[in-house]
Amino acid sequence: MKHQFTAFPRNSEGRGASRRLRRTGRAPGIVYGGSASPQPIELDHNALIHALKNEGFHSSILSMKLDGSTHEVLLRDVQMHPFRHEVLHIDFQRVDANRRIHMKVPLHFSGGENSPAVKLAGAIVSHVLAELDISCLPKDLPEFIEVDLSELAVGQSVHVSDLKLPAGVKAVPRAGMDPVVATAIVPRVMTEAEEEAAAAEEAAAAAASAAAAEEAAKAAEKTPEKGGSSGKKEEKK
């Protein structure tokens, strides 16, 4: 399902013009790329905020209606106000159907609760990555990539190279690395002996701290006495 939205040509630019535009309930933006020149645009702010809540709006080909024409674009950047829920500026890139694109798409994890690691060993499944950098033609761009964890065993990890990517989609490597996507770890439980040893260490540390504090207090008490006797000698002189 392709996400659609409507944009309008923007005739004025600059910070002052953008502020005035935002006061009218519009958000300033730009669309660039392809053979056409960059074009300033504006969008209905409330409709844009609603669209941005949809995960697919960030990672799929979008259909933008602009000035009587329809354009395929990608969302490339959103600048939000530091503390208000307000879009300051938004960037879209035109899509060329014959050129590969680079995108970060979200990972959707499933099956972890039914994996041998969880069911048989009480392990905790940790999701190390939340999204994946991929390369593909626009027609092959997935909204997300499914990560099946149902076969994950204790001590095992799922790497990027283990993922089943859709046809035409390639993961973008990072200097030849194969990052971990998810892993299963069994929480370490302390034995009774280890608990007793830890308690003894804490008690010893507390006793040492108390002894040091007592020594410091005694030293502080002696200091004024030396000062007082010195003063008396001076008076005799």
mmCIF file of N, CA and C in Angstrom, residues 97-202:
data_model
loop_
_atom_site.group_PDB
_atom_site.id
_atom_site.type_symbol
_atom_site.label_atom_id
_atom_site.label_comp_id
_atom_site.label_asym_id
_atom_site.label_seq_id
_atom_site.Cartn_x
_atom_site.Cartn_y
_atom_site.Cartn_z
ATOM 1 N N ALA A 97 13.013 5.438 -10.941
ATOM 2 C CA ALA A 97 12.656 4.019 -10.911
ATOM 3 C C ALA A 97 13.806 3.112 -11.334
ATOM 4 N N ASN A 98 14.797 3.660 -12.064
ATOM 5 C CA ASN A 98 15.883 2.824 -12.593
ATOM 6 C C ASN A 98 17.177 2.936 -11.785
ATOM 7 N N ARG A 99 17.153 3.683 -10.715
ATOM 8 C CA ARG A 99 18.363 3.835 -9.894
ATOM 9 C C ARG A 99 18.143 3.260 -8.499
ATOM 10 N N ARG A 100 19.157 2.535 -8.013
ATOM 11 C CA ARG A 100 19.067 1.952 -6.679
ATOM 12 C C ARG A 100 19.095 3.061 -5.621
ATOM 13 N N ILE A 101 18.390 2.825 -4.549
ATOM 14 C CA ILE A 101 18.339 3.790 -3.452
ATOM 15 C C ILE A 101 18.884 3.145 -2.187
ATOM 16 N N HIS A 102 19.375 3.971 -1.283
ATOM 17 C CA HIS A 102 19.835 3.521 0.031
ATOM 18 C C HIS A 102 18.836 4.020 1.065
ATOM 19 N N MET A 103 18.359 3.110 1.898
ATOM 20 C CA MET A 103 17.373 3.471 2.915
ATOM 21 C C MET A 103 17.633 2.684 4.182
ATOM 22 N N LYS A 104 17.202 3.245 5.305
ATOM 23 C CA LYS A 104 17.165 2.499 6.556
ATOM 24 C C LYS A 104 15.726 2.049 6.768
ATOM 25 N N VAL A 105 15.520 0.744 6.898
ATOM 26 C CA VAL A 105 14.168 0.222 7.097
ATOM 27 C C VAL A 105 14.097 -0.458 8.464
ATOM 28 N N PRO A 106 12.951 -0.383 9.130
ATOM 29 C CA PRO A 106 12.825 -0.969 10.469
ATOM 30 C C PRO A 106 12.838 -2.495 10.433
ATOM 31 N N LEU A 107 13.283 -3.087 11.524
ATOM 32 C CA LEU A 107 13.262 -4.542 11.692
ATOM 33 C C LEU A 107 12.086 -4.915 12.587
ATOM 34 N N HIS A 108 11.320 -5.917 12.163
ATOM 35 C CA HIS A 108 10.209 -6.432 12.966
ATOM 36 C C HIS A 108 10.584 -7.830 13.452
ATOM 37 N N PHE A 109 10.620 -8.009 14.764
ATOM 38 C CA PHE A 109 11.037 -9.286 15.359
ATOM 39 C C PHE A 109 9.813 -10.127 15.710
ATOM 40 N N SER A 110 9.936 -11.438 15.476
ATOM 41 C CA SER A 110 8.832 -12.348 15.805
ATOM 42 C C SER A 110 9.390 -13.697 16.232
ATOM 43 N N GLY A 111 8.602 -14.432 17.021
ATOM 44 C CA GLY A 111 8.968 -15.792 17.398
ATOM 45 C C GLY A 111 9.917 -15.924 18.561
ATOM 46 N N GLY A 112 10.376 -14.811 19.125
ATOM 47 C CA GLY A 112 11.350 -14.894 20.209
ATOM 48 C C GLY A 112 10.819 -15.605 21.436
ATOM 49 N N GLU A 113 9.536 -15.367 21.762
ATOM 50 C CA GLU A 113 8.949 -15.979 22.959
ATOM 51 C C GLU A 113 8.784 -17.484 22.819
ATOM 52 N N ASN A 114 8.827 -17.995 21.591
ATOM 53 C CA ASN A 114 8.678 -19.439 21.353
ATOM 54 C C ASN A 114 10.000 -20.116 21.029
ATOM 55 N N SER A 115 11.091 -19.386 21.109
ATOM 56 C CA SER A 115 12.401 -19.945 20.764
ATOM 57 C C SER A 115 12.894 -20.894 21.852
ATOM 58 N N PRO A 116 13.767 -21.866 21.486
ATOM 59 C CA PRO A 116 14.352 -22.768 22.489
ATOM 60 C C PRO A 116 15.077 -22.009 23.596
ATOM 61 N N ALA A 117 15.698 -20.889 23.243
ATOM 62 C CA ALA A 117 16.447 -20.118 24.239
ATOM 63 C C ALA A 117 15.544 -19.638 25.359
ATOM 64 N N VAL A 118 14.338 -19.196 25.017
ATOM 65 C CA VAL A 118 13.408 -18.668 26.013
ATOM 66 C C VAL A 118 12.657 -19.790 26.709
ATOM 67 N N LYS A 119 12.136 -20.738 25.917
ATOM 68 C CA LYS A 119 11.295 -21.797 26.482
ATOM 69 C C LYS A 119 12.076 -22.811 27.306
ATOM 70 N N LEU A 120 13.266 -23.176 26.871
ATOM 71 C CA LEU A 120 14.027 -24.234 27.536
ATOM 72 C C LEU A 120 15.048 -23.714 28.544
ATOM 73 N N ALA A 121 15.541 -22.503 28.339
ATOM 74 C CA ALA A 121 16.615 -22.018 29.206
ATOM 75 C C ALA A 121 16.286 -20.708 29.908
ATOM 76 N N GLY A 122 15.104 -20.157 29.665
ATOM 77 C CA GLY A 122 14.738 -18.912 30.322
ATOM 78 C C GLY A 122 15.608 -17.739 29.939
ATOM 79 N N ALA A 123 16.121 -17.771 28.707
ATOM 80 C CA ALA A 123 17.008 -16.697 28.256
ATOM 81 C C ALA A 123 16.227 -15.421 27.949
ATOM 82 N N ILE A 124 16.959 -14.352 27.864
ATOM 83 C CA ILE A 124 16.400 -13.066 27.458
ATOM 84 C C ILE A 124 16.895 -12.767 26.052
ATOM 85 N N VAL A 125 15.979 -12.458 25.146
ATOM 86 C CA VAL A 125 16.352 -12.123 23.773
ATOM 87 C C VAL A 125 16.539 -10.618 23.673
ATOM 88 N N SER A 126 17.720 -10.214 23.259
ATOM 89 C CA SER A 126 18.045 -8.801 23.138
ATOM 90 C C SER A 126 18.049 -8.389 21.670
ATOM 91 N N HIS A 127 17.286 -7.348 21.337
ATOM 92 C CA HIS A 127 17.267 -6.805 19.977
ATOM 93 C C HIS A 127 18.367 -5.749 19.875
ATOM 94 N N VAL A 128 19.436 -6.084 19.195
ATOM 95 C CA VAL A 128 20.602 -5.204 19.133
ATOM 96 C C VAL A 128 20.411 -4.082 18.106
ATOM 97 N N LEU A 129 19.823 -4.423 16.966
ATOM 98 C CA LEU A 129 19.553 -3.436 15.928
ATOM 99 C C LEU A 129 18.053 -3.194 15.822
ATOM 100 N N ALA A 130 17.672 -1.974 15.513
ATOM 101 C CA ALA A 130 16.260 -1.641 15.325
ATOM 102 C C ALA A 130 15.932 -1.394 13.858
ATOM 103 N N GLU A 131 16.956 -1.125 13.049
ATOM 104 C CA GLU A 131 16.759 -0.878 11.629
ATOM 105 C C GLU A 131 17.975 -1.356 10.854
ATOM 106 N N LEU A 132 17.796 -1.478 9.541
ATOM 107 C CA LEU A 132 18.855 -2.013 8.693
ATOM 108 C C LEU A 132 19.034 -1.118 7.474
ATOM 109 N N ASP A 133 20.288 -0.848 7.140
ATOM 110 C CA ASP A 133 20.616 -0.043 5.977
ATOM 111 C C ASP A 133 20.637 -0.963 4.757
ATOM 112 N N ILE A 134 19.792 -0.664 3.775
ATOM 113 C CA ILE A 134 19.679 -1.541 2.600
ATOM 114 C C ILE A 134 19.826 -0.740 1.312
ATOM 115 N N SER A 135 20.007 -1.496 0.225
ATOM 116 C CA SER A 135 20.075 -0.921 -1.113
ATOM 117 C C SER A 135 19.164 -1.733 -2.025
ATOM 118 N N CYS A 136 18.355 -1.036 -2.866
ATOM 119 C CA CYS A 136 17.451 -1.729 -3.782
ATOM 120 C C CYS A 136 16.873 -0.735 -4.776
ATOM 121 N N LEU A 137 16.194 -1.255 -5.783
ATOM 122 C CA LEU A 137 15.437 -0.399 -6.678
ATOM 123 C C LEU A 137 14.169 0.055 -5.957
ATOM 124 N N PRO A 138 13.625 1.206 -6.326
ATOM 125 C CA PRO A 138 12.423 1.704 -5.643
ATOM 126 C C PRO A 138 11.275 0.699 -5.598
ATOM 127 N N LYS A 139 11.087 -0.064 -6.649
ATOM 128 C CA LYS A 139 9.969 -1.017 -6.684
ATOM 129 C C LYS A 139 10.134 -2.154 -5.686
ATOM 130 N N ASP A 140 11.365 -2.397 -5.242
ATOM 131 C CA ASP A 140 11.626 -3.518 -4.321
ATOM 132 C C ASP A 140 11.735 -3.088 -2.864
ATOM 133 N N LEU A 141 11.548 -1.798 -2.595
ATOM 134 C CA LEU A 141 11.739 -1.296 -1.227
ATOM 135 C C LEU A 141 10.665 -1.839 -0.285
ATOM 136 N N PRO A 142 11.074 -2.586 0.762
ATOM 137 C CA PRO A 142 10.093 -3.080 1.740
ATOM 138 C C PRO A 142 9.854 -2.051 2.840
ATOM 139 N N GLU A 143 8.654 -2.069 3.430
ATOM 140 C CA GLU A 143 8.374 -1.150 4.543
ATOM 141 C C GLU A 143 9.120 -1.586 5.791
ATOM 142 N N PHE A 144 9.379 -2.895 5.929
ATOM 143 C CA PHE A 144 10.135 -3.422 7.062
ATOM 144 C C PHE A 144 10.717 -4.769 6.671
ATOM 145 N N ILE A 145 11.611 -5.275 7.499
ATOM 146 C CA ILE A 145 12.211 -6.595 7.284
ATOM 147 C C ILE A 145 11.899 -7.460 8.492
ATOM 148 N N GLU A 146 11.357 -8.633 8.221
ATOM 149 C CA GLU A 146 10.980 -9.565 9.284
ATOM 150 C C GLU A 146 12.203 -10.338 9.768
ATOM 151 N N VAL A 147 12.337 -10.445 11.081
ATOM 152 C CA VAL A 147 13.423 -11.226 11.683
ATOM 153 C C VAL A 147 12.787 -12.343 12.504
ATOM 154 N N ASP A 148 12.954 -13.575 12.050
ATOM 155 C CA ASP A 148 12.365 -14.740 12.714
ATOM 156 C C ASP A 148 13.330 -15.257 13.783
ATOM 157 N N LEU A 149 12.890 -15.236 15.043
ATOM 158 C CA LEU A 149 13.737 -15.676 16.160
ATOM 159 C C LEU A 149 13.276 -17.002 16.744
ATOM 160 N N SER A 150 12.382 -17.693 16.067
ATOM 161 C CA SER A 150 11.771 -18.901 16.631
ATOM 162 C C SER A 150 12.757 -20.048 16.802
ATOM 163 N N GLU A 151 13.885 -20.032 16.087
ATOM 164 C CA GLU A 151 14.882 -21.109 16.196
ATOM 165 C C GLU A 151 16.087 -20.708 17.028
ATOM 166 N N LEU A 152 16.044 -19.559 17.636
ATOM 167 C CA LEU A 152 17.201 -19.050 18.371
ATOM 168 C C LEU A 152 17.457 -19.878 19.625
ATOM 169 N N ALA A 153 18.696 -20.336 19.791
ATOM 170 C CA ALA A 153 19.091 -21.128 20.950
ATOM 171 C C ALA A 153 19.988 -20.298 21.861
ATOM 172 N N VAL A 154 20.217 -20.825 23.080
ATOM 173 C CA VAL A 154 21.044 -20.121 24.061
ATOM 174 C C VAL A 154 22.456 -19.911 23.520
ATOM 175 N N GLY A 155 22.966 -18.705 23.685
ATOM 176 C CA GLY A 155 24.317 -18.407 23.239
ATOM 177 C C GLY A 155 24.427 -18.077 21.770
ATOM 178 N N GLN A 156 23.336 -18.208 21.042
ATOM 179 C CA GLN A 156 23.358 -17.907 19.620
ATOM 180 C C GLN A 156 23.015 -16.444 19.366
ATOM 181 N N SER A 157 23.431 -15.980 18.200
ATOM 182 C CA SER A 157 23.100 -14.628 17.763
ATOM 183 C C SER A 157 22.649 -14.666 16.316
ATOM 184 N N VAL A 158 21.784 -13.760 15.970
ATOM 185 C CA VAL A 158 21.371 -13.594 14.578
ATOM 186 C C VAL A 158 22.151 -12.415 14.015
ATOM 187 N N HIS A 159 22.866 -12.659 12.917
ATOM 188 C CA HIS A 159 23.651 -11.613 12.266
ATOM 189 C C HIS A 159 22.925 -11.113 11.018
ATOM 190 N N VAL A 160 23.392 -10.007 10.500
ATOM 191 C CA VAL A 160 22.792 -9.454 9.284
ATOM 192 C C VAL A 160 22.834 -10.469 8.154
ATOM 193 N N SER A 161 23.925 -11.221 8.072
ATOM 194 C CA SER A 161 24.064 -12.214 7.000
ATOM 195 C C SER A 161 23.059 -13.356 7.135
ATOM 196 N N ASP A 162 22.437 -13.507 8.302
ATOM 197 C CA ASP A 162 21.456 -14.570 8.516
ATOM 198 C C ASP A 162 20.043 -14.161 8.085
ATOM 199 N N LEU A 163 19.817 -12.890 7.830
ATOM 200 C CA LEU A 163 18.484 -12.409 7.517
ATOM 201 C C LEU A 163 18.050 -12.839 6.119
ATOM 202 N N LYS A 164 16.787 -13.154 5.983
ATOM 203 C CA LYS A 164 16.207 -13.479 4.674
ATOM 204 C C LYS A 164 15.619 -12.197 4.096
ATOM 205 N N LEU A 165 16.378 -11.584 3.200
ATOM 206 C CA LEU A 165 15.961 -10.317 2.623
ATOM 207 C C LEU A 165 15.071 -10.546 1.408
ATOM 208 N N PRO A 166 14.120 -9.649 1.160
ATOM 209 C CA PRO A 166 13.256 -9.781 -0.015
ATOM 210 C C PRO A 166 14.071 -9.744 -1.306
ATOM 211 N N ALA A 167 13.483 -10.233 -2.373
ATOM 212 C CA ALA A 167 14.155 -10.247 -3.678
ATOM 213 C C ALA A 167 14.550 -8.836 -4.088
ATOM 214 N N GLY A 168 15.774 -8.696 -4.563
ATOM 215 C CA GLY A 168 16.253 -7.406 -5.036
ATOM 216 C C GLY A 168 16.806 -6.503 -3.954
ATOM 217 N N VAL A 169 16.754 -6.951 -2.703
ATOM 218 C CA VAL A 169 17.210 -6.125 -1.581
ATOM 219 C C VAL A 169 18.557 -6.643 -1.072
ATOM 220 N N LYS A 170 19.494 -5.734 -0.866
ATOM 221 C CA LYS A 170 20.801 -6.086 -0.333
ATOM 222 C C LYS A 170 21.106 -5.238 0.900
ATOM 223 N N ALA A 171 21.714 -5.879 1.880
ATOM 224 C CA ALA A 171 22.162 -5.127 3.055
ATOM 225 C C ALA A 171 23.425 -4.365 2.690
ATOM 226 N N VAL A 172 23.537 -3.146 3.166
ATOM 227 C CA VAL A 172 24.725 -2.336 2.901
ATOM 228 C C VAL A 172 25.760 -2.650 3.972
ATOM 229 N N PRO A 173 26.880 -3.276 3.593
ATOM 230 C CA PRO A 173 27.879 -3.672 4.596
ATOM 231 C C PRO A 173 28.614 -2.469 5.177
ATOM 232 N N ARG A 174 29.075 -2.634 6.407
ATOM 233 C CA ARG A 174 29.871 -1.603 7.061
ATOM 234 C C ARG A 174 31.302 -2.074 7.187
ATOM 235 N N ALA A 175 32.097 -1.708 6.214
ATOM 236 C CA ALA A 175 33.523 -2.066 6.212
ATOM 237 C C ALA A 175 33.727 -3.567 6.402
ATOM 238 N N GLY A 176 32.895 -4.369 5.734
ATOM 239 C CA GLY A 176 33.042 -5.813 5.795
ATOM 240 C C GLY A 176 32.543 -6.459 7.062
ATOM 241 N N MET A 177 31.894 -5.696 7.937
ATOM 242 C CA MET A 177 31.413 -6.233 9.202
ATOM 243 C C MET A 177 30.079 -6.950 9.009
ATOM 244 N N ASP A 178 29.781 -7.838 9.942
ATOM 245 C CA ASP A 178 28.513 -8.572 9.945
ATOM 246 C C ASP A 178 27.852 -8.357 11.305
ATOM 247 N N PRO A 179 27.174 -7.216 11.496
ATOM 248 C CA PRO A 179 26.662 -6.858 12.827
ATOM 249 C C PRO A 179 25.652 -7.851 13.375
ATOM 250 N N VAL A 180 25.599 -7.929 14.707
ATOM 251 C CA VAL A 180 24.608 -8.754 15.395
ATOM 252 C C VAL A 180 23.272 -8.025 15.383
ATOM 253 N N VAL A 181 22.210 -8.754 15.029
ATOM 254 C CA VAL A 181 20.865 -8.193 15.000
ATOM 255 C C VAL A 181 20.133 -8.494 16.310
ATOM 256 N N ALA A 182 20.275 -9.735 16.781
ATOM 257 C CA ALA A 182 19.632 -10.150 18.039
ATOM 258 C C ALA A 182 20.440 -11.280 18.652
ATOM 259 N N THR A 183 20.350 -11.413 19.965
ATOM 260 C CA THR A 183 21.088 -12.465 20.659
ATOM 261 C C THR A 183 20.303 -12.949 21.865
ATOM 262 N N ALA A 184 20.596 -14.175 22.307
ATOM 263 C CA ALA A 184 19.914 -14.768 23.466
ATOM 264 C C ALA A 184 20.920 -14.967 24.589
ATOM 265 N N ILE A 185 20.607 -14.431 25.758
ATOM 266 C CA ILE A 185 21.512 -14.513 26.906
ATOM 267 C C ILE A 185 20.738 -14.995 28.128
ATOM 268 N N VAL A 186 21.328 -15.960 28.833
ATOM 269 C CA VAL A 186 20.718 -16.450 30.071
ATOM 270 C C VAL A 186 21.216 -15.594 31.223
ATOM 271 N N PRO A 187 20.329 -14.965 31.993
ATOM 272 C CA PRO A 187 20.759 -14.150 33.141
ATOM 273 C C PRO A 187 21.539 -15.005 34.132
ATOM 274 N N ARG A 188 22.672 -14.505 34.593
ATOM 275 C CA ARG A 188 23.503 -15.252 35.527
ATOM 276 C C ARG A 188 22.915 -15.152 36.934
ATOM 277 N N VAL A 189 22.699 -16.308 37.569
ATOM 278 C CA VAL A 189 22.162 -16.362 38.926
ATOM 279 C C VAL A 189 23.291 -16.697 39.898
ATOM 280 N N MET A 190 23.469 -15.904 40.923
ATOM 281 C CA MET A 190 24.539 -16.134 41.894
ATOM 282 C C MET A 190 24.219 -17.338 42.777
ATOM 283 N N THR A 191 25.228 -18.160 43.038
ATOM 284 C CA THR A 191 25.047 -19.289 43.949
ATOM 285 C C THR A 191 25.037 -18.777 45.383
ATOM 286 N N GLU A 192 24.644 -19.673 46.309
ATOM 287 C CA GLU A 192 24.588 -19.288 47.722
ATOM 288 C C GLU A 192 25.963 -18.895 48.239
ATOM 289 N N ALA A 193 27.002 -19.652 47.820
ATOM 290 C CA ALA A 193 28.366 -19.360 48.260
ATOM 291 C C ALA A 193 28.818 -17.990 47.752
ATOM 292 N N GLU A 194 28.463 -17.662 46.485
ATOM 293 C CA GLU A 194 28.849 -16.382 45.918
ATOM 294 C C GLU A 194 28.129 -15.238 46.633
ATOM 295 N N GLU A 195 26.878 -15.478 46.994
ATOM 296 C CA GLU A 195 26.127 -14.457 47.717
ATOM 297 C C GLU A 195 26.748 -14.191 49.084
ATOM 298 N N GLU A 196 27.167 -15.272 49.783
ATOM 299 C CA GLU A 196 27.799 -15.118 51.094
ATOM 300 C C GLU A 196 29.129 -14.384 50.971
ATOM 301 N N ALA A 197 29.908 -14.721 49.934
ATOM 302 C CA ALA A 197 31.197 -14.070 49.726
ATOM 303 C C ALA A 197 31.002 -12.581 49.433
ATOM 304 N N ALA A 198 30.001 -12.267 48.623
ATOM 305 C CA ALA A 198 29.724 -10.859 48.295
ATOM 306 C C ALA A 198 29.302 -10.098 49.544
ATOM 307 N N ALA A 199 28.472 -10.736 50.395
ATOM 308 C CA ALA A 199 28.026 -10.091 51.629
ATOM 309 C C ALA A 199 29.214 -9.846 52.569
ATOM 310 N N ALA A 200 30.144 -10.839 52.636
ATOM 311 C CA ALA A 200 31.326 -10.688 53.483
ATOM 312 C C ALA A 200 32.208 -9.547 52.995
ATOM 313 N N GLU A 201 32.352 -9.422 51.674
ATOM 314 C CA GLU A 201 33.158 -8.342 51.113
ATOM 315 C C GLU A 201 32.543 -6.982 51.443
ATOM 316 N N GLU A 202 31.219 -6.887 51.347
ATOM 317 C CA GLU A 202 30.538 -5.636 51.668
ATOM 318 C C GLU A 202 30.723 -5.273 53.143
#
